Amino acid sequence: MAQKVIKSVMLLVLLSQAISLVFANWFFPIQTVQIISDLTPLTNLTVHCKSKNNDLGEHVIVPPDSYTFSFKNTMIGSTLFFCSFQWPGDNNLHWYNIYDAKRDGRCNNHCCWFVQTEGPCLGTDNGTHCFYRKDYCYPWNQ
């Protein structure tokens, strides 16, 4: 009798864990941000991204490569990642809010950003590739 109770409790615990994982992934899916250097001529791009709680460190994007990071949005949808950008030949430090939960719901869990000298452009993702769209280009933050 005691073994049946123990097995039942263990089954309930495992079932509740599985349900909570499915529930969490359904309501709070993993978000991915991909940053692509679209500088001309092809130039290395140094990127340093942070959120309130995470410093992702400095990364150098060598064309045609990209830098990608993933995370889970907060329960209240307030996640914000900002990045600084530098490249040879420009002494300025540029920055942009590369992911803003309030703005980037249109990304469908994968935001593609093409970085140009004038600012970043939000691309379109078809599930396997990112495509440049010039109608979603933004100036650098000041």
PDB file of C-alpha atoms in Angstrom:
ATOM      1  CA  MET A   1       0.000   0.000   0.000  1.00  0.00           C
ATOM      2  CA  ALA A   2       2.805   2.428   0.908  1.00  0.00           C
ATOM      3  CA  GLN A   3       4.547   1.678  -2.405  1.00  0.00           C
ATOM      4  CA  LYS A   4       1.397   2.621  -4.357  1.00  0.00           C
ATOM      5  CA  VAL A   5       1.190   5.929  -2.533  1.00  0.00           C
ATOM      6  CA  ILE A   6       4.891   6.662  -3.200  1.00  0.00           C
ATOM      7  CA  LYS A   7       4.510   5.749  -6.888  1.00  0.00           C
ATOM      8  CA  SER A   8       1.404   7.924  -7.168  1.00  0.00           C
ATOM      9  CA  VAL A   9       3.151  10.893  -5.564  1.00  0.00           C
ATOM     10  CA  MET A  10       6.185  10.461  -7.825  1.00  0.00           C
ATOM     11  CA  LEU A  11       3.946  10.265 -10.884  1.00  0.00           C
ATOM     12  CA  LEU A  12       2.135  13.449  -9.830  1.00  0.00           C
ATOM     13  CA  VAL A  13       5.431  15.274  -9.286  1.00  0.00           C
ATOM     14  CA  LEU A  14       6.762  14.219 -12.712  1.00  0.00           C
ATOM     15  CA  LEU A  15       3.480  15.122 -14.393  1.00  0.00           C
ATOM     16  CA  SER A  16       3.397  18.555 -12.761  1.00  0.00           C
ATOM     17  CA  GLN A  17       7.021  19.189 -13.845  1.00  0.00           C
ATOM     18  CA  ALA A  18       6.198  18.258 -17.459  1.00  0.00           C
ATOM     19  CA  ILE A  19       3.091  20.451 -17.487  1.00  0.00           C
ATOM     20  CA  SER A  20       4.976  23.427 -16.043  1.00  0.00           C
ATOM     21  CA  LEU A  21       7.713  23.070 -18.708  1.00  0.00           C
ATOM     22  CA  VAL A  22       5.175  22.959 -21.532  1.00  0.00           C
ATOM     23  CA  PHE A  23       3.231  25.856 -20.016  1.00  0.00           C
ATOM     24  CA  ALA A  24       6.371  27.986 -19.576  1.00  0.00           C
ATOM     25  CA  ASN A  25       7.600  27.362 -23.127  1.00  0.00           C
ATOM     26  CA  TRP A  26       4.177  28.033 -24.595  1.00  0.00           C
ATOM     27  CA  PHE A  27       3.576  31.325 -22.786  1.00  0.00           C
ATOM     28  CA  PHE A  28       7.235  32.409 -22.581  1.00  0.00           C
ATOM     29  CA  PRO A  29       8.998  31.013 -25.656  1.00  0.00           C
ATOM     30  CA  ILE A  30      12.697  31.456 -26.224  1.00  0.00           C
ATOM     31  CA  GLN A  31      13.503  34.715 -28.015  1.00  0.00           C
ATOM     32  CA  THR A  32      16.485  34.880 -30.363  1.00  0.00           C
ATOM     33  CA  VAL A  33      18.302  37.982 -31.597  1.00  0.00           C
ATOM     34  CA  GLN A  34      20.637  37.730 -34.583  1.00  0.00           C
ATOM     35  CA  ILE A  35      22.960  40.623 -35.457  1.00  0.00           C
ATOM     36  CA  ILE A  36      24.447  40.754 -38.954  1.00  0.00           C
ATOM     37  CA  SER A  37      27.128  43.209 -40.100  1.00  0.00           C
ATOM     38  CA  ASP A  38      25.891  45.009 -43.204  1.00  0.00           C
ATOM     39  CA  LEU A  39      28.686  47.573 -43.201  1.00  0.00           C
ATOM     40  CA  THR A  40      30.208  48.499 -46.551  1.00  0.00           C
ATOM     41  CA  PRO A  41      32.886  47.799 -47.387  1.00  0.00           C
ATOM     42  CA  LEU A  42      32.749  44.514 -45.474  1.00  0.00           C
ATOM     43  CA  THR A  43      34.145  45.427 -42.081  1.00  0.00           C
ATOM     44  CA  ASN A  44      34.431  43.687 -38.739  1.00  0.00           C
ATOM     45  CA  LEU A  45      31.777  44.850 -36.282  1.00  0.00           C
ATOM     46  CA  THR A  46      32.398  44.848 -32.525  1.00  0.00           C
ATOM     47  CA  VAL A  47      29.198  44.302 -30.546  1.00  0.00           C
ATOM     48  CA  HIS A  48      28.637  44.454 -26.775  1.00  0.00           C
ATOM     49  CA  CYS A  49      25.102  43.588 -25.598  1.00  0.00           C
ATOM     50  CA  LYS A  50      23.608  43.877 -22.109  1.00  0.00           C
ATOM     51  CA  SER A  51      20.311  43.729 -20.292  1.00  0.00           C
ATOM     52  CA  LYS A  52      19.501  44.861 -16.772  1.00  0.00           C
ATOM     53  CA  ASN A  53      20.635  41.459 -15.460  1.00  0.00           C
ATOM     54  CA  ASN A  54      23.003  40.058 -18.112  1.00  0.00           C
ATOM     55  CA  ASP A  55      26.203  41.294 -19.718  1.00  0.00           C
ATOM     56  CA  LEU A  56      26.781  39.163 -22.816  1.00  0.00           C
ATOM     57  CA  GLY A  57      30.306  40.456 -23.338  1.00  0.00           C
ATOM     58  CA  GLU A  58      32.041  41.816 -26.392  1.00  0.00           C
ATOM     59  CA  HIS A  59      31.897  39.932 -29.698  1.00  0.00           C
ATOM     60  CA  VAL A  60      33.486  40.641 -33.071  1.00  0.00           C
ATOM     61  CA  ILE A  61      31.364  39.824 -36.110  1.00  0.00           C
ATOM     62  CA  VAL A  62      33.522  38.997 -39.123  1.00  0.00           C
ATOM     63  CA  PRO A  63      31.417  39.158 -42.317  1.00  0.00           C
ATOM     64  CA  PRO A  64      29.580  37.077 -43.450  1.00  0.00           C
ATOM     65  CA  ASP A  65      29.149  35.661 -39.909  1.00  0.00           C
ATOM     66  CA  SER A  66      26.623  36.928 -37.385  1.00  0.00           C
ATOM     67  CA  TYR A  67      26.241  37.061 -33.603  1.00  0.00           C
ATOM     68  CA  THR A  68      23.209  35.369 -32.052  1.00  0.00           C
ATOM     69  CA  PHE A  69      21.915  35.207 -28.491  1.00  0.00           C
ATOM     70  CA  SER A  70      18.761  33.758 -26.949  1.00  0.00           C
ATOM     71  CA  PHE A  71      16.783  34.358 -23.768  1.00  0.00           C
ATOM     72  CA  LYS A  72      13.333  34.090 -22.207  1.00  0.00           C
ATOM     73  CA  ASN A  73      11.214  37.199 -21.922  1.00  0.00           C
ATOM     74  CA  THR A  74      10.132  38.294 -18.448  1.00  0.00           C
ATOM     75  CA  MET A  75       6.626  37.450 -17.241  1.00  0.00           C
ATOM     76  CA  ILE A  76       5.561  41.070 -17.536  1.00  0.00           C
ATOM     77  CA  GLY A  77       7.106  41.510 -20.992  1.00  0.00           C
ATOM     78  CA  SER A  78       9.668  44.116 -20.012  1.00  0.00           C
ATOM     79  CA  THR A  79      12.868  42.533 -21.350  1.00  0.00           C
ATOM     80  CA  LEU A  80      15.284  45.044 -22.869  1.00  0.00           C
ATOM     81  CA  PHE A  81      18.687  44.307 -24.419  1.00  0.00           C
ATOM     82  CA  PHE A  82      20.847  47.183 -25.615  1.00  0.00           C
ATOM     83  CA  CYS A  83      24.048  46.892 -27.614  1.00  0.00           C
ATOM     84  CA  SER A  84      26.975  49.123 -28.434  1.00  0.00           C
ATOM     85  CA  PHE A  85      28.544  48.940 -31.891  1.00  0.00           C
ATOM     86  CA  GLN A  86      31.998  49.952 -33.129  1.00  0.00           C
ATOM     87  CA  TRP A  87      33.873  49.418 -36.379  1.00  0.00           C
ATOM     88  CA  PRO A  88      37.223  50.459 -37.856  1.00  0.00           C
ATOM     89  CA  GLY A  89      37.264  53.916 -39.423  1.00  0.00           C
ATOM     90  CA  ASP A  90      34.572  55.320 -37.109  1.00  0.00           C
ATOM     91  CA  ASN A  91      35.662  56.560 -33.678  1.00  0.00           C
ATOM     92  CA  ASN A  92      32.079  56.881 -32.402  1.00  0.00           C
ATOM     93  CA  LEU A  93      30.421  54.389 -30.097  1.00  0.00           C
ATOM     94  CA  HIS A  94      26.933  53.693 -31.459  1.00  0.00           C
ATOM     95  CA  TRP A  95      24.196  51.997 -29.452  1.00  0.00           C
ATOM     96  CA  TYR A  96      20.681  50.734 -29.927  1.00  0.00           C
ATOM     97  CA  ASN A  97      17.981  48.885 -27.963  1.00  0.00           C
ATOM     98  CA  ILE A  98      18.365  45.708 -29.988  1.00  0.00           C
ATOM     99  CA  TYR A  99      15.486  43.941 -28.229  1.00  0.00           C
ATOM    100  CA  ASP A 100      12.566  45.694 -26.574  1.00  0.00           C
ATOM    101  CA  ALA A 101       9.715  43.355 -25.613  1.00  0.00           C
ATOM    102  CA  LYS A 102       7.156  46.124 -26.087  1.00  0.00           C
ATOM    103  CA  ARG A 103       8.349  46.793 -29.653  1.00  0.00           C
ATOM    104  CA  ASP A 104       9.610  43.448 -30.936  1.00  0.00           C
ATOM    105  CA  GLY A 105       6.589  41.174 -30.684  1.00  0.00           C
ATOM    106  CA  ARG A 106       6.491  41.292 -34.481  1.00  0.00           C
ATOM    107  CA  CYS A 107       9.718  39.266 -34.627  1.00  0.00           C
ATOM    108  CA  ASN A 108       7.959  35.943 -33.959  1.00  0.00           C
ATOM    109  CA  ASN A 109      10.687  34.837 -31.522  1.00  0.00           C
ATOM    110  CA  HIS A 110      13.584  35.609 -33.924  1.00  0.00           C
ATOM    111  CA  CYS A 111      14.712  39.198 -34.491  1.00  0.00           C
ATOM    112  CA  CYS A 112      17.232  39.716 -37.304  1.00  0.00           C
ATOM    113  CA  TRP A 113      19.122  43.000 -37.287  1.00  0.00           C
ATOM    114  CA  PHE A 114      21.306  44.234 -40.150  1.00  0.00           C
ATOM    115  CA  VAL A 115      23.763  46.832 -38.823  1.00  0.00           C
ATOM    116  CA  GLN A 116      24.654  49.676 -41.190  1.00  0.00           C
ATOM    117  CA  THR A 117      26.587  52.900 -40.591  1.00  0.00           C
ATOM    118  CA  GLU A 118      23.331  54.914 -40.353  1.00  0.00           C
ATOM    119  CA  GLY A 119      21.748  52.495 -37.860  1.00  0.00           C
ATOM    120  CA  PRO A 120      20.227  49.016 -37.565  1.00  0.00           C
ATOM    121  CA  CYS A 121      17.527  47.592 -39.861  1.00  0.00           C
ATOM    122  CA  LEU A 122      15.082  44.951 -38.659  1.00  0.00           C
ATOM    123  CA  GLY A 123      15.019  42.074 -41.118  1.00  0.00           C
ATOM    124  CA  THR A 124      12.503  39.353 -41.839  1.00  0.00           C
ATOM    125  CA  ASP A 125      13.043  35.736 -40.839  1.00  0.00           C
ATOM    126  CA  ASN A 126      11.533  32.923 -42.907  1.00  0.00           C
ATOM    127  CA  GLY A 127      12.577  30.217 -40.457  1.00  0.00           C
ATOM    128  CA  THR A 128      15.968  29.501 -42.017  1.00  0.00           C
ATOM    129  CA  HIS A 129      17.352  32.842 -43.264  1.00  0.00           C
ATOM    130  CA  CYS A 130      17.183  36.518 -42.421  1.00  0.00           C
ATOM    131  CA  PHE A 131      16.306  38.940 -45.188  1.00  0.00           C
ATOM    132  CA  TYR A 132      17.083  42.652 -45.244  1.00  0.00           C
ATOM    133  CA  ARG A 133      14.137  45.110 -45.243  1.00  0.00           C
ATOM    134  CA  LYS A 134      14.921  48.767 -45.765  1.00  0.00           C
ATOM    135  CA  ASP A 135      11.492  49.889 -44.526  1.00  0.00           C
ATOM    136  CA  TYR A 136      12.391  48.995 -40.916  1.00  0.00           C
ATOM    137  CA  CYS A 137      15.629  50.975 -40.509  1.00  0.00           C
ATOM    138  CA  TYR A 138      16.220  53.101 -37.435  1.00  0.00           C
ATOM    139  CA  PRO A 139      18.751  55.752 -36.379  1.00  0.00           C
ATOM    140  CA  TRP A 140      21.201  55.090 -33.559  1.00  0.00           C
ATOM    141  CA  ASN A 141      20.067  55.986 -30.032  1.00  0.00           C
ATOM    142  CA  GLN A 142      21.511  59.261 -28.812  1.00  0.00           C
TER     143      GLN A 142
END
